[in-house]
Structures are given as C-alpha cells and as structure tokens.
Coordinates of C-alpha atoms and ligand atoms in Angstrom, one line a residue:
M1 CA 33.3 41.5 4.3
S2 CA 35.0 42.9 1.1
S3 CA 33.2 45.8 -0.7
P4 CA 30.8 44.9 -3.5
A5 CA 33.3 46.7 -5.8
T6 CA 36.1 44.5 -4.7
I7 CA 33.9 41.4 -5.3
A8 CA 32.7 42.7 -8.7
A9 CA 36.3 43.0 -9.9
H10 CA 36.6 39.2 -9.7
F11 CA 33.9 38.6 -12.2
D12 CA 34.3 38.5 -15.9
L13 CA 32.2 41.5 -16.8
G14 CA 33.9 42.4 -20.1
A15 CA 34.5 46.0 -19.1
P16 CA 35.5 48.0 -16.0
V17 CA 32.9 48.7 -13.4
D18 CA 31.3 52.1 -13.6
S19 CA 28.8 52.1 -10.7
I20 CA 27.3 49.8 -8.1
R21 CA 24.1 50.3 -6.2
P22 CA 22.2 48.2 -3.7
Q23 CA 19.0 46.5 -5.1
A24 CA 16.0 46.7 -2.8
G25 CA 13.6 43.8 -2.3
G26 CA 14.5 40.2 -1.3
H27 CA 14.6 39.4 2.4
I28 CA 17.3 36.8 2.3
N29 CA 20.2 37.5 0.1
S30 CA 21.9 40.9 -0.5
S31 CA 21.9 42.2 -4.1
Y32 CA 23.7 44.9 -6.0
V33 CA 23.2 46.2 -9.6
V34 CA 26.6 46.6 -11.3
T35 CA 26.9 48.8 -14.4
T36 CA 30.0 48.6 -16.6
T37 CA 31.6 51.7 -18.2
G38 CA 29.5 53.4 -20.8
G39 CA 26.4 51.9 -19.3
A40 CA 26.9 49.1 -21.7
R41 CA 25.9 46.2 -19.6
R42 CA 24.3 45.5 -16.2
F43 CA 24.7 42.7 -13.8
L44 CA 23.2 41.5 -10.6
L45 CA 25.8 40.7 -7.9
Q46 CA 24.5 38.7 -4.9
R47 CA 25.8 37.6 -1.6
V48 CA 24.1 34.4 -0.4
N49 CA 22.8 34.4 3.1
T50 CA 24.5 31.6 4.9
T51 CA 22.3 31.8 8.0
V52 CA 19.4 30.5 5.9
F53 CA 21.5 28.5 3.4
T54 CA 24.0 26.8 5.7
R55 CA 25.4 24.8 2.8
P56 CA 25.9 27.5 0.1
E57 CA 28.0 25.1 -2.1
V58 CA 24.9 22.9 -2.4
V59 CA 22.8 25.9 -3.4
M60 CA 25.4 27.0 -5.9
D61 CA 25.9 23.5 -7.4
N62 CA 22.1 23.3 -8.0
L63 CA 22.0 26.8 -9.4
V64 CA 24.8 26.1 -11.9
A65 CA 23.1 22.8 -13.0
V66 CA 19.7 24.5 -13.4
T67 CA 20.9 27.7 -15.2
D68 CA 23.2 25.6 -17.5
H69 CA 20.3 23.3 -18.3
L70 CA 17.9 26.2 -19.0
S71 CA 20.3 28.0 -21.3
G72 CA 21.0 24.8 -23.3
H73 CA 17.2 24.2 -23.5
L74 CA 16.5 27.8 -24.7
A75 CA 19.4 28.1 -27.1
G76 CA 18.2 29.6 -30.3
S77 CA 14.8 30.6 -29.1
T78 CA 13.5 34.2 -29.3
D79 CA 14.4 36.5 -26.5
Q80 CA 16.5 33.7 -25.0
E81 CA 18.6 35.9 -22.8
R82 CA 15.5 37.1 -20.9
R83 CA 14.0 33.7 -20.6
A84 CA 16.2 32.4 -17.8
L85 CA 18.8 33.6 -15.3
R86 CA 22.3 33.3 -16.5
L87 CA 25.4 33.2 -14.4
V88 CA 28.5 35.2 -15.1
R89 CA 31.7 33.3 -14.3
T90 CA 34.7 34.7 -12.4
R91 CA 37.9 35.7 -14.2
N92 CA 39.4 32.5 -13.0
G93 CA 36.5 30.6 -14.7
D94 CA 34.8 29.6 -11.4
D95 CA 31.0 29.5 -11.1
W96 CA 31.0 31.7 -8.0
L97 CA 33.3 33.3 -5.5
R98 CA 34.2 33.0 -1.9
D99 CA 35.1 36.3 -0.4
A100 CA 38.8 36.1 0.6
A101 CA 38.0 38.3 3.6
D102 CA 35.3 36.3 5.3
G103 CA 34.5 33.2 3.1
Q104 CA 31.0 34.5 2.2
P105 CA 29.7 33.2 -1.1
W106 CA 29.0 35.6 -4.0
R107 CA 27.6 35.1 -7.5
C108 CA 26.8 37.2 -10.4
F109 CA 24.0 37.2 -13.0
E110 CA 23.4 39.0 -16.2
F111 CA 20.8 41.6 -15.5
I112 CA 17.5 41.0 -17.2
E113 CA 16.6 44.3 -18.9
N114 CA 13.2 45.8 -19.5
S115 CA 11.6 43.7 -16.8
I116 CA 9.6 44.4 -13.8
C117 CA 8.9 42.4 -10.6
L118 CA 5.3 42.5 -9.2
L119 CA 4.6 42.1 -5.6
E120 CA 1.0 41.1 -6.2
P121 CA -1.2 40.5 -9.3
R122 CA -3.1 43.6 -10.6
D123 CA -5.6 41.3 -12.2
A124 CA -6.2 37.7 -13.2
N125 CA -4.0 38.2 -16.2
D126 CA -1.0 38.8 -14.0
A127 CA -1.8 35.7 -12.0
R128 CA -2.1 33.7 -15.2
E129 CA 1.3 34.9 -16.5
A130 CA 2.9 34.0 -13.2
A131 CA 1.4 30.5 -13.4
V132 CA 2.6 30.1 -17.0
A133 CA 6.1 31.0 -16.0
C134 CA 6.1 28.5 -13.2
G135 CA 4.5 25.8 -15.3
R136 CA 7.1 26.4 -18.0
F137 CA 9.9 26.1 -15.6
L138 CA 8.6 22.7 -14.5
T139 CA 8.4 21.6 -18.2
H140 CA 11.9 22.9 -19.0
M141 CA 13.3 21.1 -15.9
A142 CA 11.5 17.8 -16.8
G143 CA 14.2 17.4 -19.5
Y144 CA 17.1 17.8 -17.0
D145 CA 19.4 14.7 -17.1
G146 CA 22.4 16.0 -15.1
P147 CA 23.4 14.9 -11.6
R148 CA 20.6 14.7 -9.1
L149 CA 20.0 18.1 -7.4
A150 CA 20.6 18.1 -3.7
E151 CA 18.2 19.3 -1.1
S152 CA 19.3 22.9 -0.4
L153 CA 16.8 23.0 2.5
P154 CA 16.2 19.5 3.6
R155 CA 12.5 18.5 4.2
F156 CA 11.4 21.9 3.1
H157 CA 8.0 20.7 1.8
D158 CA 7.7 17.7 4.0
T159 CA 4.2 18.5 5.5
P160 CA 4.2 15.8 8.3
H161 CA 7.6 17.1 9.3
R162 CA 6.2 20.6 9.6
F163 CA 3.5 19.2 11.9
E164 CA 6.2 17.7 14.0
Q165 CA 7.8 21.1 14.3
L166 CA 4.5 22.5 15.3
A167 CA 4.1 19.9 18.0
S168 CA 7.5 20.6 19.5
A169 CA 6.9 24.4 19.3
L170 CA 3.6 23.8 21.2
E171 CA 5.5 21.9 23.9
R172 CA 7.9 24.8 24.4
A173 CA 5.5 27.7 23.9
T174 CA 4.6 30.1 26.7
D175 CA 1.1 29.7 28.1
E176 CA 0.3 33.1 26.8
R177 CA 1.2 32.4 23.2
R178 CA -0.5 29.0 23.3
A179 CA -3.7 30.5 24.6
S180 CA -3.7 33.3 22.1
A181 CA -3.5 30.8 19.2
A182 CA -5.9 28.2 20.6
D183 CA -8.3 28.5 17.6
A184 CA -5.5 28.1 15.0
I185 CA -3.9 25.2 16.9
E186 CA -7.1 23.3 17.0
F187 CA -7.9 23.9 13.3
A188 CA -4.4 22.8 12.2
L189 CA -4.1 19.7 14.5
A190 CA -7.5 18.5 13.2
R191 CA -5.8 18.2 9.8
R192 CA -2.6 16.5 10.9
A193 CA -3.8 13.0 9.9
G194 CA -4.3 13.9 6.2
A195 CA -1.3 16.1 5.9
G196 CA 0.9 13.5 4.3
S197 CA -1.2 13.0 1.2
I198 CA 1.3 14.5 -1.2
T199 CA 4.5 13.5 0.6
S200 CA 3.4 9.8 0.8
A201 CA 2.4 9.7 -2.8
L202 CA 5.8 11.1 -3.7
A203 CA 7.6 8.6 -1.4
A204 CA 5.6 5.7 -2.8
G205 CA 6.7 6.7 -6.3
V206 CA 3.1 7.1 -7.6
L207 CA 3.4 10.8 -7.9
P208 CA 6.4 11.9 -10.1
E209 CA 9.2 13.7 -8.5
R210 CA 9.8 17.0 -10.3
I211 CA 12.5 19.6 -10.2
A212 CA 10.3 22.3 -8.8
H213 CA 10.9 26.0 -7.9
N214 CA 9.4 25.5 -4.3
D215 CA 8.8 29.3 -3.8
A216 CA 6.3 29.8 -6.6
K217 CA 4.8 33.3 -6.1
I218 CA 4.4 36.3 -8.3
S219 CA 7.4 38.2 -6.9
N220 CA 9.6 35.4 -8.1
V221 CA 8.6 35.9 -11.7
L222 CA 10.0 38.7 -13.9
F223 CA 7.5 40.4 -16.3
D224 CA 8.2 42.2 -19.5
D225 CA 7.7 45.9 -18.7
A226 CA 6.0 46.7 -22.0
T227 CA 3.8 43.6 -22.6
R228 CA 3.3 42.5 -19.0
R229 CA 3.9 38.9 -20.1
G230 CA 5.9 36.6 -17.8
L231 CA 9.5 36.2 -18.8
C232 CA 11.1 33.8 -16.3
V233 CA 11.3 32.7 -12.8
I234 CA 14.0 34.0 -10.4
D235 CA 15.2 33.2 -6.9
L236 CA 16.3 29.6 -7.7
D237 CA 17.8 28.9 -4.3
T238 CA 15.0 26.4 -3.3
V239 CA 14.9 24.6 -6.7
M240 CA 15.2 20.9 -5.8
P241 CA 13.5 17.6 -6.5
T242 CA 10.0 17.7 -4.9
S243 CA 6.5 17.9 -6.5
S244 CA 4.9 20.1 -9.1
L245 CA 1.9 20.3 -6.7
F246 CA 3.9 22.4 -4.3
D247 CA 4.4 25.1 -7.0
F248 CA 0.8 25.1 -8.1
G249 CA -0.2 25.1 -4.4
D250 CA 2.0 28.1 -3.6
L251 CA 0.6 30.0 -6.6
V252 CA -3.0 29.4 -5.2
R253 CA -1.9 30.1 -1.6
S254 CA -0.2 33.4 -2.5
M255 CA -2.7 34.8 -5.1
A256 CA -6.1 33.2 -4.9
S257 CA -7.6 35.3 -2.2
G258 CA -6.3 38.6 -3.4
R259 CA -5.7 39.5 0.2
P260 CA -2.4 40.1 2.0
E261 CA -0.6 37.2 3.6
D262 CA -1.4 38.6 7.1
E263 CA -5.0 39.7 6.4
T264 CA -6.9 40.1 9.7
D265 CA -10.3 40.4 8.2
L266 CA -10.7 36.7 7.8
D267 CA -14.2 37.0 6.3
A268 CA -12.6 38.6 3.3
I269 CA -10.6 35.5 2.6
D270 CA -11.9 33.2 -0.1
V271 CA -10.8 31.6 -3.3
G272 CA -11.5 34.1 -6.1
R273 CA -13.0 32.1 -8.9
E274 CA -11.6 34.2 -11.7
V275 CA -8.1 34.1 -10.3
F276 CA -8.3 30.4 -9.6
V277 CA -9.4 29.7 -13.2
A278 CA -6.5 31.9 -14.4
L279 CA -4.0 30.0 -12.3
V280 CA -5.2 26.6 -13.5
D281 CA -5.2 27.8 -17.1
G282 CA -1.8 29.4 -16.9
F283 CA -0.2 26.5 -15.1
L284 CA -1.5 24.0 -17.6
D285 CA -0.5 26.3 -20.4
G286 CA 3.1 26.0 -19.2
F287 CA 3.1 22.5 -17.9
G288 CA 0.0 20.8 -19.5
A289 CA 2.0 18.8 -22.0
T290 CA 4.1 17.2 -19.3
I291 CA 1.8 16.9 -16.4
E292 CA 0.7 13.3 -15.4
P293 CA -2.9 12.4 -14.7
L294 CA -2.3 12.0 -11.0
E295 CA -0.7 15.4 -10.7
R296 CA -3.6 16.9 -12.5
A297 CA -6.0 15.1 -10.2
L298 CA -4.2 16.3 -7.1
L299 CA -3.9 20.0 -8.1
V300 CA -6.6 21.1 -5.6
E301 CA -5.2 18.9 -2.9
G302 CA -1.8 20.5 -3.7
A303 CA -3.3 23.9 -3.0
R304 CA -4.9 22.7 0.2
I305 CA -1.7 21.1 1.5
M306 CA 0.6 24.0 0.6
T307 CA -1.7 26.5 2.3
L308 CA -2.1 24.2 5.3
Q309 CA 1.7 23.7 5.5
Q310 CA 2.4 27.4 5.4
G311 CA -0.2 28.0 8.0
V312 CA 1.5 25.4 10.2
R313 CA 4.9 27.0 9.6
F314 CA 3.6 30.5 10.6
L315 CA 1.8 29.1 13.6
A316 CA 4.9 27.2 14.8
D317 CA 7.0 30.3 14.4
H318 CA 4.5 32.4 16.4
L319 CA 4.6 29.8 19.2
A320 CA 8.4 29.7 19.1
G321 CA 8.6 33.5 19.5
D322 CA 9.0 34.6 15.8
V323 CA 12.5 33.2 15.2
Y324 CA 12.2 32.4 11.5
F325 CA 9.8 34.7 9.7
R326 CA 10.5 38.4 10.2
V327 CA 7.6 40.3 11.9
E328 CA 6.9 44.0 11.7
R329 CA 4.4 43.8 14.6
E330 CA 3.5 41.6 17.5
G331 CA 1.2 38.8 16.5
Q332 CA 1.9 39.0 12.8
N333 CA 2.9 35.4 12.4
L334 CA -0.4 34.4 14.1
D335 CA -2.3 36.6 11.7
R336 CA -0.5 35.0 8.8
A337 CA -1.3 31.6 10.2
R338 CA -4.9 32.4 10.6
A339 CA -5.2 33.8 7.1
Q340 CA -3.7 30.7 5.6
L341 CA -5.9 28.4 7.7
R342 CA -9.0 30.3 6.7
L343 CA -8.0 29.8 3.0
V344 CA -7.6 26.1 3.8
E345 CA -11.2 26.1 5.1
R346 CA -12.4 27.8 2.0
I347 CA -10.6 25.4 -0.3
E348 CA -12.1 22.4 1.6
G349 CA -15.6 23.9 1.4
R350 CA -15.3 24.5 -2.3
R351 CA -13.3 21.4 -3.2
R352 CA -15.9 20.0 -5.7
E353 CA -16.3 23.3 -7.5
L354 CA -12.5 23.8 -7.8
E355 CA -12.0 20.3 -8.9
A356 CA -14.6 20.8 -11.6
I357 CA -12.7 23.8 -12.8
V358 CA -9.6 21.7 -13.2
A359 CA -11.4 18.9 -14.8
A360 CA -13.0 21.2 -17.4
R361 CA -9.6 22.4 -18.7
Ligands
LIG1 C1 9.7 32.7 2.7 O1 11.5 35.0 2.1 P1 10.5 34.6 1.0 O2 9.3 35.5 1.0 O3 11.1 34.4 -0.3 C2 9.9 31.2 2.7 C3 8.8 30.5 1.9 C4 7.4 31.0 2.3 C5 7.3 32.5 2.4 C6 6.0 33.0 3.0 C7 13.4 29.9 2.4 O4 10.0 33.1 1.4 O5 8.9 29.1 2.0 O6 6.4 30.5 1.5 O7 8.4 33.1 3.1 N1 11.2 30.8 2.2 C8 12.0 30.1 3.0 O8 5.9 34.3 2.8 O9 11.7 29.6 4.1
LIG2 MG1 12.4 33.3 -1.7

C-alpha cells in the first residue's frame, strides 16, 4: 500500500499538502484528513474496503453519478458546498485512483467544515433533523435521470433472502449456538411468511423504486456544529435503487428505542412516542412532497421489516460464528438480534397507534 501522502499527491488539491492525519470512526473504509499549506483547505481521503465492496468500480460509478447529480441539483442554493459530498478529481482528471502499488481504490472529498457527526440523538430534535436529511436525499435523488445505479451490494435489503441466509446458518450452526439462540430463532422464523411484504410490492411495481441511502442512521448525517441542523447524508456506498421504506425503517430501528443496538435489558426497549413522531415529521418534511400514498401507508410496515431484517442478519451472524458484524464480546450479535426482535414485537403491538401518528401528519 502506498502512503496516504503519496496517494494525496495524485489528487487535484490546488496547493501542496501540509499535513495528513487519520480520521477515526467508520468501521469499513479508512479515512484521512488532508490539509493543504496555509491550512487553506481540507479534504477527506478515503481508501475503499474491497473485502466488503468486492466491486469498488461499481461503488465508485454510483458515487460519481450521485454526487454529480446532487451538486447539479443544489447549484446556486445557500450553503450549497455543505449540502452534499463533493468529489475531488485526480490531476489526470479521473474520478478516483487505483493505488499503483496494490490496486486498492482511493477517493477524495472536499471536507465539510463546521460540521459534527452524532453517534446517537441527544433529543427528539436530533432525530428529526436526521430524518429530514434522509428524506431530502430521497427527494433530491427522485429527480435523477442518469444511467441506472448498479447494486453495490446485491440483495442487500432483500428480506426473504436474509431469511434464506438465516436458514442456512441454522443448518450449519453448532448445537451450542443454536440452543443459546432458541428464543430468537423461534420469534424470527414465525415472521418468515410475511417478510416479503416490501420486497414483493417493489418487484410487482406497485411500490416505487427509489434511489435510497440504505444505511439511514444518525451517524451517517452531518450536522451544523452551531445550529445542530442536519446538513447532508454521508457514507454513500450503499446508495442504490431500493425503497424509501428501508430508509425510514432504518431511522426507526436505530433511533426509536433510545437504547443501544445491543441492549440486554429487553424490557427497556420500546418505541419512544416523541422520537417516533419526530422521525415521521422529519421524514415527511424532507420527502413529503414526493412520497406516494402507498409508501406513506407502509411506513410502519417499513419500520417493522427493517428491524426484523436486521435482527435476522445479526442472528444469522451469531449462528455462523460472528463472521460479518464485528463483536467486542462473546454473544454480542445475539444480544443485537434480541434487541431488534424485541423492537419488532413492540412495533407490532403498537401498530395501530403508530399508523395513527403517520395518518395524522
Ligand atoms: C453495518 O458498518 P455500519 O455500521 O455502517 C451494515 C448495516 C447495518 C449496520 C448495523 C454494509 O453498517 O447494513 O444496518 O451495520 N452495513 C453493511 O449496525 O452491511
Ligand atoms: Mg455504513
């Protein structure tokens, strides 16, 4: 691997590099903040993880299409340079770079100044702002008319397929892991029959396909550090044609309970009404002018399905021996699975109430 300094020199930064430091956070790609001389400008240099993204050229083609579309869409608007990620081209005019030493893909963004990244919402307002940013992204991308984006991670949000993966993990699991997870397995499998509600509506063409973010959580939204308003979504590697419901669903899954993803006190898990209202409000604020009636009608089902799907993914990974989601302790993926599944149970139990909240907006 070439050094980040060697890589940075290939990009068109407008001035010589002064300093480079690693940027913490992000479990998948490696990032560096590059400052040019005089501290004039900053950039985010990133190496794409090719273990997860085995076809980086697909990821990069999508990224170029999306960022170009967004900057065209935002041209002339206030604070435009902080409203979307923008790529910096190489000195040769290429969109990204393959390291001559090892072929690894690198890209460079303009650094978004005076912004912060939140790992969790402090209050309902933070949740609302994250939902606005995700909703707005869907609206902006609804006007995209370039070449069809490819699937950077095929069948990523194909819920029935996630159940197939669970079934094969079950067959291969050790007796010990299977026994330890018996409650979660039973709960999940009881929901297999209805798991295709969103995927089949999409395939049948009754639910519109949308260019969605597909990893819609608060840590993928940048906030203005002074106003704490949402600025833009980041981490665009999973942007591909799926459903808006997966983004709304992920917002609910990741924020509605106010508890950590691996919460072990399952009785503490429920849908916080204030946060849920804020998520619906914010999402519709950003996407309400574009959303179709069926999408609106399925918002709560989207939350249920995304939470179920993530529970199934964590459970399958626990059974498979923690090969995908990194764990910090034994049994963490099972805890994550149980926490998701408990939230599914709560969403199901309060479905009418949650649907009434959506209907009232
Ligand atoms: C993974 O690595 P991170 O946190 O951005 C996963 C998401 C899951 C999430 C659950 C490419 O995202 O789908 O929702 O973990 N991303 C991928 O914490 O699998
Ligand atoms: Mg991510």
